[in-house]
Amino acid sequence: MKMNKEIEKIIRNLGDISKSIKDKNVLVTGGAGFLGSWICDVLVEQQAKVICLDNLSSGLKSNISSMIDKDNFKFIQHDITQPIFFDEQIDMVMHLASRASPFEFEKYPIQILKANTLGIWVALGIAKKHDARFLYTSTSEVYGKAEEIPTSEEYRGNVNPVGLRSCYDEAKRCGESYVVAYRMQHDLDTRIARIFNTYGPRMRAEGVYGRVIPRFIEQALSDKPITIFGDGSQTRSFCYVTDQVEGLLRLAFLEDAEGEVINIGSEEEITILELAKLVKELTNSKSEIVFSELPEDDPPRRKPDITKAKKILNWEPKVELEEGLSKMIKWFKEKESGK
Ligand code: UDP
């Protein structure tokens, strides 16, 4: 799977917006992570000057290895919860730094809270000092166990403040509140993306980092049992990474999106049981499908209303689930064989 082709496709799909990226000084926190590194790739290719900040707690150096020697890319290993100052001009801050896997919610709840509270405070402070635009990558998790499906940006959420997922849900809600506060008090140009489940190459499968799609693919390719939590009737709507990154960059670089809060995700809803069967079929796997207990507060349904993204960003996902899964399976196989 050629990464460059995927990056070129995002740039093509961005159309005129891609031109406004050139020569911008962009700070990306969490730039070595799954989504952060894809964003850096597009920015570097479009001749932005990119500063990639990551503490490498869940991000990987290998995600940015193709950029590390480029003149318009600088990597700084730094934890965004600690102050950092820049002499050079910064035009845009994109705050992506945060662990995002439910297994990590149990293991690193404090770090997750800090990245989206202290971390966003530092990131917003940088934006304020440089009068830079600010993009925050929030999440569908701010809606919690949504009672409105598809869920629009108007929905205010149904979150358990003391549950297993609270460190993520509540921290992201607090992060949004910080963004609104900086916008109100300091008149910053801010944008909030609420990201729904996204998948694609560079997403980690192992241990605490594993989300459902990379886990199922890895299990299926090694003929190990495919592990469904609960009875598999819960749903998610999975967006392929190139679509997600295009949506995020549209929201960040579009002139007319100041102050907007926009869902970015796929409308293609599928049950986790159907997903397991599809992955099994696409990998020709002999894996059996096994069931275990559903984690606390696991949302039973998740599907975005993307009317706003369609209207304001002129964006909707293009890659269907089967196609995206096939690409990801190919990437996994190449990674395993060391290509
Ligand atoms: N899930 C599962 N088996 C796994 C991993 C996850 O059945 O090995 C389920 C999980 O309980 C949830 C859905 O798949 O209902 C999506 O999980 P993921 O960790 O990707 O993220 P979430 O959408 O819950 O934040």
Tab-separated table of C-alpha atoms and ligand atoms in Angstrom:
chain	number	residue	atom	x	y	z
A	1	MET	CA	0.000	0.000	0.000
A	2	LYS	CA	1.703	3.149	-1.206
A	3	MET	CA	1.291	5.914	1.413
A	4	ASN	CA	2.233	8.646	-1.069
A	5	LYS	CA	-0.697	7.796	-3.304
A	6	GLU	CA	-3.056	8.132	-0.335
A	7	ILE	CA	-1.556	11.513	0.608
A	8	GLU	CA	-1.814	12.705	-3.014
A	9	LYS	CA	-5.456	11.682	-3.010
A	10	ILE	CA	-6.210	13.734	0.098
A	11	ILE	CA	-4.536	16.768	-1.505
A	12	ARG	CA	-6.511	16.278	-4.722
A	13	ASN	CA	-9.761	15.982	-2.770
A	14	LEU	CA	-8.977	19.147	-0.816
A	15	GLY	CA	-9.047	21.083	-4.101
A	16	ASP	CA	-8.450	24.820	-3.621
A	17	ILE	CA	-8.161	24.482	0.162
A	18	SER	CA	-4.867	22.627	-0.302
A	19	LYS	CA	-3.354	25.827	-1.746
A	20	SER	CA	-3.932	27.751	1.486
A	21	ILE	CA	-1.677	25.292	3.341
A	22	LYS	CA	1.482	26.394	1.504
A	23	ASP	CA	4.007	28.362	3.608
A	24	LYS	CA	1.817	28.253	6.736
A	25	ASN	CA	3.634	27.600	10.010
A	26	VAL	CA	1.699	24.813	11.659
A	27	LEU	CA	2.179	23.276	15.091
A	28	VAL	CA	0.724	19.763	15.380
A	29	THR	CA	0.520	18.309	18.891
A	30	GLY	CA	0.349	14.533	18.842
A	31	GLY	CA	1.979	14.751	15.419
A	32	ALA	CA	3.539	11.292	15.641
A	33	GLY	CA	0.218	9.619	16.378
A	34	PHE	CA	-2.172	7.888	13.990
A	35	LEU	CA	-4.115	10.954	12.779
A	36	GLY	CA	-1.406	13.496	13.634
A	37	SER	CA	1.166	11.853	11.395
A	38	TRP	CA	-1.245	11.664	8.445
A	39	ILE	CA	-1.932	15.372	8.901
A	40	CYS	CA	1.808	16.160	9.066
A	41	ASP	CA	2.304	14.164	5.852
A	42	VAL	CA	-0.229	16.270	3.968
A	43	LEU	CA	1.071	19.555	5.411
A	44	VAL	CA	4.704	18.730	4.609
A	45	GLU	CA	3.779	17.657	1.080
A	46	GLN	CA	1.912	20.959	0.598
A	47	GLN	CA	4.974	22.963	1.674
A	48	ALA	CA	3.737	24.118	5.073
A	49	LYS	CA	6.410	24.541	7.757
A	50	VAL	CA	5.501	21.905	10.292
A	51	ILE	CA	6.492	21.598	13.936
A	52	CYS	CA	5.486	18.178	15.185
A	53	LEU	CA	5.237	17.838	18.947
A	54	ASP	CA	4.806	14.445	20.561
A	55	ASN	CA	5.856	12.842	23.843
A	56	LEU	CA	5.830	9.450	22.081
A	57	SER	CA	3.636	7.922	24.794
A	58	SER	CA	1.407	6.347	22.171
A	59	GLY	CA	2.750	7.991	19.006
A	60	LEU	CA	5.586	6.351	17.094
A	61	LYS	CA	8.750	7.713	15.522
A	62	SER	CA	8.222	5.305	12.641
A	63	ASN	CA	5.048	7.231	11.728
A	64	ILE	CA	7.131	10.320	10.932
A	65	SER	CA	10.329	8.686	9.653
A	66	SER	CA	9.636	9.681	6.040
A	67	MET	CA	9.474	13.372	7.027
A	68	ILE	CA	12.225	13.627	9.601
A	69	ASP	CA	14.960	14.784	7.153
A	70	LYS	CA	12.813	17.313	5.313
A	71	ASP	CA	13.627	21.016	5.674
A	72	ASN	CA	10.004	21.968	6.335
A	73	PHE	CA	9.520	19.442	9.163
A	74	LYS	CA	10.757	19.670	12.730
A	75	PHE	CA	10.101	17.062	15.415
A	76	ILE	CA	10.258	17.985	19.087
A	77	GLN	CA	9.768	15.290	21.716
A	78	HIS	CA	7.748	17.141	24.315
A	79	ASP	CA	4.760	16.602	26.587
A	80	ILE	CA	2.236	19.340	25.774
A	81	THR	CA	1.084	19.483	29.396
A	82	GLN	CA	4.433	21.255	30.076
A	83	PRO	CA	4.950	24.851	28.868
A	84	ILE	CA	6.924	25.339	25.655
A	85	PHE	CA	7.791	28.553	23.825
A	86	PHE	CA	8.536	29.229	20.176
A	87	ASP	CA	10.482	32.113	18.633
A	88	GLU	CA	9.259	31.475	15.112
A	89	GLN	CA	5.833	32.602	13.931
A	90	ILE	CA	2.991	30.062	14.262
A	91	ASP	CA	-0.115	30.478	12.103
A	92	MET	CA	-2.053	27.404	13.120
A	93	VAL	CA	-2.127	25.106	16.163
A	94	MET	CA	-3.720	21.691	15.696
A	95	HIS	CA	-4.191	19.978	19.050
A	96	LEU	CA	-4.405	16.224	18.565
A	97	ALA	CA	-2.319	15.014	21.488
A	98	SER	CA	-4.215	12.445	23.547
A	99	ARG	CA	-4.408	8.729	23.991
A	100	ALA	CA	-7.723	7.564	22.549
A	101	SER	CA	-8.140	3.824	23.053
A	102	PRO	CA	-10.678	2.527	25.619
A	103	PHE	CA	-8.034	0.118	26.999
A	104	GLU	CA	-5.882	3.188	27.728
A	105	PHE	CA	-8.773	4.797	29.610
A	106	GLU	CA	-8.228	2.192	32.318
A	107	LYS	CA	-4.450	2.273	32.296
A	108	TYR	CA	-3.663	5.991	31.771
A	109	PRO	CA	-6.735	7.993	32.882
A	110	ILE	CA	-4.639	10.764	34.468
A	111	GLN	CA	-2.496	11.323	31.359
A	112	ILE	CA	-5.656	11.445	29.229
A	113	LEU	CA	-7.243	14.026	31.520
A	114	LYS	CA	-4.068	16.092	31.506
A	115	ALA	CA	-3.616	16.077	27.700
A	116	ASN	CA	-7.115	17.514	27.247
A	117	THR	CA	-7.047	20.014	30.112
A	118	LEU	CA	-3.490	21.133	30.980
A	119	GLY	CA	-2.385	20.193	27.464
A	120	ILE	CA	-5.048	22.179	25.696
A	121	TRP	CA	-4.379	25.115	28.022
A	122	VAL	CA	-0.711	25.156	26.919
A	123	ALA	CA	-1.690	24.686	23.256
A	124	LEU	CA	-4.247	27.516	23.436
A	125	GLY	CA	-1.667	29.715	25.162
A	126	ILE	CA	0.663	29.203	22.191
A	127	ALA	CA	-2.160	30.086	19.793
A	128	LYS	CA	-2.966	33.221	21.818
A	129	LYS	CA	0.654	34.403	21.920
A	130	HIS	CA	1.065	33.978	18.150
A	131	ASP	CA	-2.497	34.978	17.254
A	132	ALA	CA	-2.753	31.620	15.501
A	133	ARG	CA	-5.850	29.747	14.425
A	134	PHE	CA	-6.709	26.756	16.638
A	135	LEU	CA	-8.155	23.376	15.703
A	136	TYR	CA	-9.185	20.996	18.488
A	137	THR	CA	-9.808	17.359	17.717
A	138	SER	CA	-12.656	16.492	20.030
A	139	THR	CA	-14.680	13.313	19.803
A	140	SER	CA	-18.060	11.641	19.496
A	141	GLU	CA	-17.395	10.575	23.095
A	142	VAL	CA	-18.613	13.997	24.258
A	143	TYR	CA	-22.094	12.633	23.440
A	144	GLY	CA	-21.562	9.593	25.728
A	145	LYS	CA	-24.359	7.039	25.456
A	146	ALA	CA	-26.209	9.098	22.837
A	147	GLU	CA	-30.008	8.934	22.899
A	148	GLU	CA	-30.248	10.714	19.555
A	149	ILE	CA	-29.090	8.650	16.557
A	150	PRO	CA	-27.814	9.927	14.179
A	151	THR	CA	-26.255	12.383	16.602
A	152	SER	CA	-26.069	16.044	15.617
A	153	GLU	CA	-23.832	18.729	17.093
A	154	GLU	CA	-26.874	20.095	18.934
A	155	TYR	CA	-27.108	17.009	21.146
A	156	ARG	CA	-25.700	17.785	24.590
A	157	GLY	CA	-24.605	14.364	25.663
A	158	ASN	CA	-25.340	11.640	28.157
A	159	VAL	CA	-22.043	11.084	29.921
A	160	ASN	CA	-21.282	9.190	33.121
A	161	PRO	CA	-18.899	11.510	34.996
A	162	VAL	CA	-17.613	8.725	37.257
A	163	GLY	CA	-17.539	5.841	34.768
A	164	LEU	CA	-14.685	4.008	33.057
A	165	ARG	CA	-14.751	6.326	30.046
A	166	SER	CA	-15.095	9.527	32.048
A	167	CYS	CA	-11.397	10.450	31.823
A	168	TYR	CA	-11.788	10.719	28.053
A	169	ASP	CA	-15.396	11.911	27.707
A	170	GLU	CA	-15.210	14.540	30.409
A	171	ALA	CA	-11.694	15.655	29.488
A	172	LYS	CA	-12.756	16.205	25.895
A	173	ARG	CA	-15.849	18.092	27.075
A	174	CYS	CA	-13.595	20.218	29.278
A	175	GLY	CA	-11.246	20.696	26.297
A	176	GLU	CA	-14.146	22.051	24.253
A	177	SER	CA	-14.987	24.376	27.111
A	178	TYR	CA	-11.398	25.702	27.105
A	179	VAL	CA	-11.667	26.370	23.368
A	180	VAL	CA	-14.905	28.300	23.836
A	181	ALA	CA	-13.383	30.270	26.729
A	182	TYR	CA	-10.306	31.322	24.716
A	183	ARG	CA	-12.551	32.279	21.832
A	184	MET	CA	-14.781	34.384	24.099
A	185	GLN	CA	-12.107	36.022	26.197
A	186	HIS	CA	-9.290	36.396	23.646
A	187	ASP	CA	-11.186	36.363	20.369
A	188	LEU	CA	-9.171	33.419	19.005
A	189	ASP	CA	-10.157	31.869	15.673
A	190	THR	CA	-11.049	28.370	16.858
A	191	ARG	CA	-12.640	25.272	15.340
A	192	ILE	CA	-13.750	22.040	17.028
A	193	ALA	CA	-13.917	18.725	15.164
A	194	ARG	CA	-15.891	15.927	16.795
A	195	ILE	CA	-14.218	12.860	15.383
A	196	PHE	CA	-16.198	9.614	15.109
A	197	ASN	CA	-14.534	6.188	14.878
A	198	THR	CA	-11.727	6.317	12.351
A	199	TYR	CA	-9.458	3.556	11.058
A	200	GLY	CA	-6.640	3.011	8.617
A	201	PRO	CA	-2.913	2.363	8.259
A	202	ARG	CA	-0.741	3.388	11.266
A	203	MET	CA	-3.492	2.549	13.738
A	204	ARG	CA	-1.983	0.310	16.382
A	205	ALA	CA	-3.335	-3.144	17.185
A	206	GLU	CA	-1.241	-4.173	20.149
A	207	GLY	CA	-2.183	-4.192	23.837
A	208	VAL	CA	-3.719	-1.050	25.248
A	209	TYR	CA	-3.496	0.783	21.907
A	210	GLY	CA	-5.794	-1.645	20.132
A	211	ARG	CA	-9.086	-0.403	18.755
A	212	VAL	CA	-11.606	-2.796	17.329
A	213	ILE	CA	-10.595	-2.757	13.643
A	214	PRO	CA	-6.825	-3.258	14.006
A	215	ARG	CA	-7.494	-5.879	16.696
A	216	PHE	CA	-9.901	-7.842	14.510
A	217	ILE	CA	-7.548	-7.650	11.510
A	218	GLU	CA	-4.570	-8.849	13.514
A	219	GLN	CA	-6.608	-11.642	15.099
A	220	ALA	CA	-8.026	-12.711	11.726
A	221	LEU	CA	-4.666	-12.689	9.933
A	222	SER	CA	-3.127	-14.916	12.589
A	223	ASP	CA	-6.201	-17.205	12.785
A	224	LYS	CA	-6.586	-16.332	16.483
A	225	PRO	CA	-10.091	-15.962	17.963
A	226	ILE	CA	-11.860	-12.716	17.021
A	227	THR	CA	-12.859	-11.202	20.358
A	228	ILE	CA	-16.273	-9.576	20.472
A	229	PHE	CA	-17.199	-7.711	23.638
A	230	GLY	CA	-20.867	-8.237	24.509
A	231	ASP	CA	-23.147	-9.878	21.951
A	232	GLY	CA	-21.825	-7.718	19.095
A	233	SER	CA	-25.121	-5.892	18.602
A	234	GLN	CA	-23.527	-2.526	19.471
A	235	THR	CA	-22.863	-0.368	16.414
A	236	ARG	CA	-20.175	2.009	15.208
A	237	SER	CA	-19.781	3.985	11.969
A	238	PHE	CA	-16.231	3.742	10.704
A	239	CYS	CA	-14.535	6.478	8.687
A	240	TYR	CA	-11.420	5.720	6.619
A	241	VAL	CA	-8.404	7.815	7.581
A	242	THR	CA	-7.999	9.675	4.248
A	243	ASP	CA	-11.593	10.908	4.503
A	244	GLN	CA	-11.140	11.899	8.149
A	245	VAL	CA	-7.918	13.803	7.467
A	246	GLU	CA	-9.514	15.620	4.528
A	247	GLY	CA	-12.425	16.654	6.768
A	248	LEU	CA	-10.104	17.886	9.523
A	249	LEU	CA	-7.978	19.903	7.106
A	250	ARG	CA	-11.061	21.429	5.504
A	251	LEU	CA	-12.275	22.549	8.920
A	252	ALA	CA	-8.829	23.897	9.832
A	253	PHE	CA	-8.002	25.750	6.624
A	254	LEU	CA	-11.385	26.942	5.375
A	255	GLU	CA	-11.649	30.708	5.879
A	256	ASP	CA	-15.368	30.645	6.689
A	257	ALA	CA	-15.421	28.035	9.458
A	258	GLU	CA	-14.419	30.246	12.383
A	259	GLY	CA	-16.013	29.157	15.668
A	260	GLU	CA	-17.619	26.058	14.150
A	261	VAL	CA	-18.154	22.720	15.932
A	262	ILE	CA	-18.529	19.935	13.377
A	263	ASN	CA	-18.988	16.151	13.448
A	264	ILE	CA	-16.564	14.355	11.142
A	265	GLY	CA	-17.317	10.706	10.575
A	266	SER	CA	-19.020	8.111	8.437
A	267	GLU	CA	-22.768	7.482	8.193
A	268	GLU	CA	-22.185	3.789	7.348
A	269	GLU	CA	-23.350	2.119	10.586
A	270	ILE	CA	-22.460	-1.525	11.257
A	271	THR	CA	-22.787	-3.875	14.236
A	272	ILE	CA	-19.578	-5.196	15.745
A	273	LEU	CA	-20.722	-8.751	14.927
A	274	GLU	CA	-21.161	-7.829	11.256
A	275	LEU	CA	-17.758	-6.157	11.333
A	276	ALA	CA	-16.132	-9.310	12.730
A	277	LYS	CA	-17.717	-11.411	9.959
A	278	LEU	CA	-16.641	-8.932	7.286
A	279	VAL	CA	-13.016	-8.861	8.501
A	280	LYS	CA	-13.033	-12.665	8.623
A	281	GLU	CA	-14.318	-12.858	5.061
A	282	LEU	CA	-11.904	-10.257	3.669
A	283	THR	CA	-8.913	-12.022	5.236
A	284	ASN	CA	-10.055	-15.571	4.388
A	285	SER	CA	-9.478	-16.313	8.034
A	286	LYS	CA	-10.149	-19.530	9.941
A	287	SER	CA	-10.584	-17.593	13.203
A	288	GLU	CA	-13.543	-18.443	15.383
A	289	ILE	CA	-15.636	-15.584	16.719
A	290	VAL	CA	-15.752	-15.529	20.541
A	291	PHE	CA	-17.815	-13.406	22.924
A	292	SER	CA	-16.900	-11.894	26.290
A	293	GLU	CA	-18.240	-9.294	28.673
A	294	LEU	CA	-19.135	-5.811	27.378
A	295	PRO	CA	-17.067	-3.082	29.098
A	296	GLU	CA	-18.888	-0.574	31.310
A	297	ASP	CA	-20.551	2.342	29.483
A	298	ASP	CA	-19.743	0.980	26.008
A	299	PRO	CA	-22.141	3.018	23.816
A	300	PRO	CA	-24.791	0.747	22.206
A	301	ARG	CA	-25.028	2.830	19.006
A	302	ARG	CA	-22.883	5.472	17.399
A	303	LYS	CA	-23.590	7.273	14.150
A	304	PRO	CA	-23.013	10.933	13.308
A	305	ASP	CA	-25.351	13.373	11.680
A	306	ILE	CA	-22.973	15.011	9.189
A	307	THR	CA	-25.384	17.529	7.667
A	308	LYS	CA	-23.210	20.364	8.970
A	309	ALA	CA	-19.984	18.927	7.538
A	310	LYS	CA	-21.667	18.486	4.160
A	311	LYS	CA	-22.969	22.046	4.165
A	312	ILE	CA	-20.117	24.017	5.711
A	313	LEU	CA	-17.097	21.936	4.703
A	314	ASN	CA	-18.532	20.567	1.456
A	315	TRP	CA	-17.255	17.229	2.729
A	316	GLU	CA	-18.512	13.689	3.005
A	317	PRO	CA	-16.684	10.371	3.234
A	318	LYS	CA	-15.844	8.690	-0.055
A	319	VAL	CA	-14.228	5.390	0.958
A	320	GLU	CA	-16.708	2.612	1.738
A	321	LEU	CA	-16.028	0.283	4.653
A	322	GLU	CA	-15.142	-2.776	2.565
A	323	GLU	CA	-12.681	-0.802	0.459
A	324	GLY	CA	-11.058	0.836	3.478
A	325	LEU	CA	-10.795	-2.471	5.332
A	326	SER	CA	-9.138	-4.066	2.309
A	327	LYS	CA	-6.556	-1.267	2.207
A	328	MET	CA	-5.883	-1.639	5.909
A	329	ILE	CA	-5.545	-5.417	5.637
A	330	LYS	CA	-3.024	-4.938	2.815
A	331	TRP	CA	-1.047	-2.474	4.966
A	332	PHE	CA	-1.065	-4.924	7.879
A	333	LYS	CA	0.223	-7.746	5.687
A	334	GLU	CA	3.017	-5.543	4.287
A	335	LYS	CA	3.956	-4.416	7.804
A	336	GLU	CA	4.053	-8.007	9.055
A	337	SER	CA	6.252	-9.091	6.163
A	338	GLY	CA	8.551	-6.089	6.821
A	339	LYS	CA	7.977	-4.466	3.401
B	1	UDP	N1	-14.702	-4.263	20.690
B	1	UDP	C1	-14.869	-5.615	20.584
B	1	UDP	N2	-13.744	-6.395	20.581
B	1	UDP	C2	-12.483	-5.889	20.667
B	1	UDP	C3	-12.336	-4.495	20.761
B	1	UDP	C4	-13.469	-3.709	20.787
B	1	UDP	O1	-15.984	-6.141	20.497
B	1	UDP	O2	-11.521	-6.674	20.649
B	1	UDP	C5	-15.913	-3.418	20.674
B	1	UDP	C6	-15.998	-2.399	21.811
B	1	UDP	O3	-16.568	-2.986	22.957
B	1	UDP	C7	-16.867	-1.338	21.178
B	1	UDP	C8	-16.485	-1.368	19.701
B	1	UDP	O4	-15.872	-2.633	19.489
B	1	UDP	O5	-18.232	-1.668	21.313
B	1	UDP	C9	-15.515	-0.284	19.274
B	1	UDP	O6	-14.424	-0.321	20.142
B	1	UDP	P1	-13.146	0.601	20.001
B	1	UDP	O7	-12.177	0.172	21.049
B	1	UDP	O8	-12.648	0.605	18.625
B	1	UDP	O9	-13.603	2.101	20.332
B	1	UDP	P2	-14.915	2.830	20.877
B	1	UDP	O10	-15.772	3.080	19.695
B	1	UDP	O11	-15.608	1.968	21.898
B	1	UDP	O12	-14.379	4.049	21.482
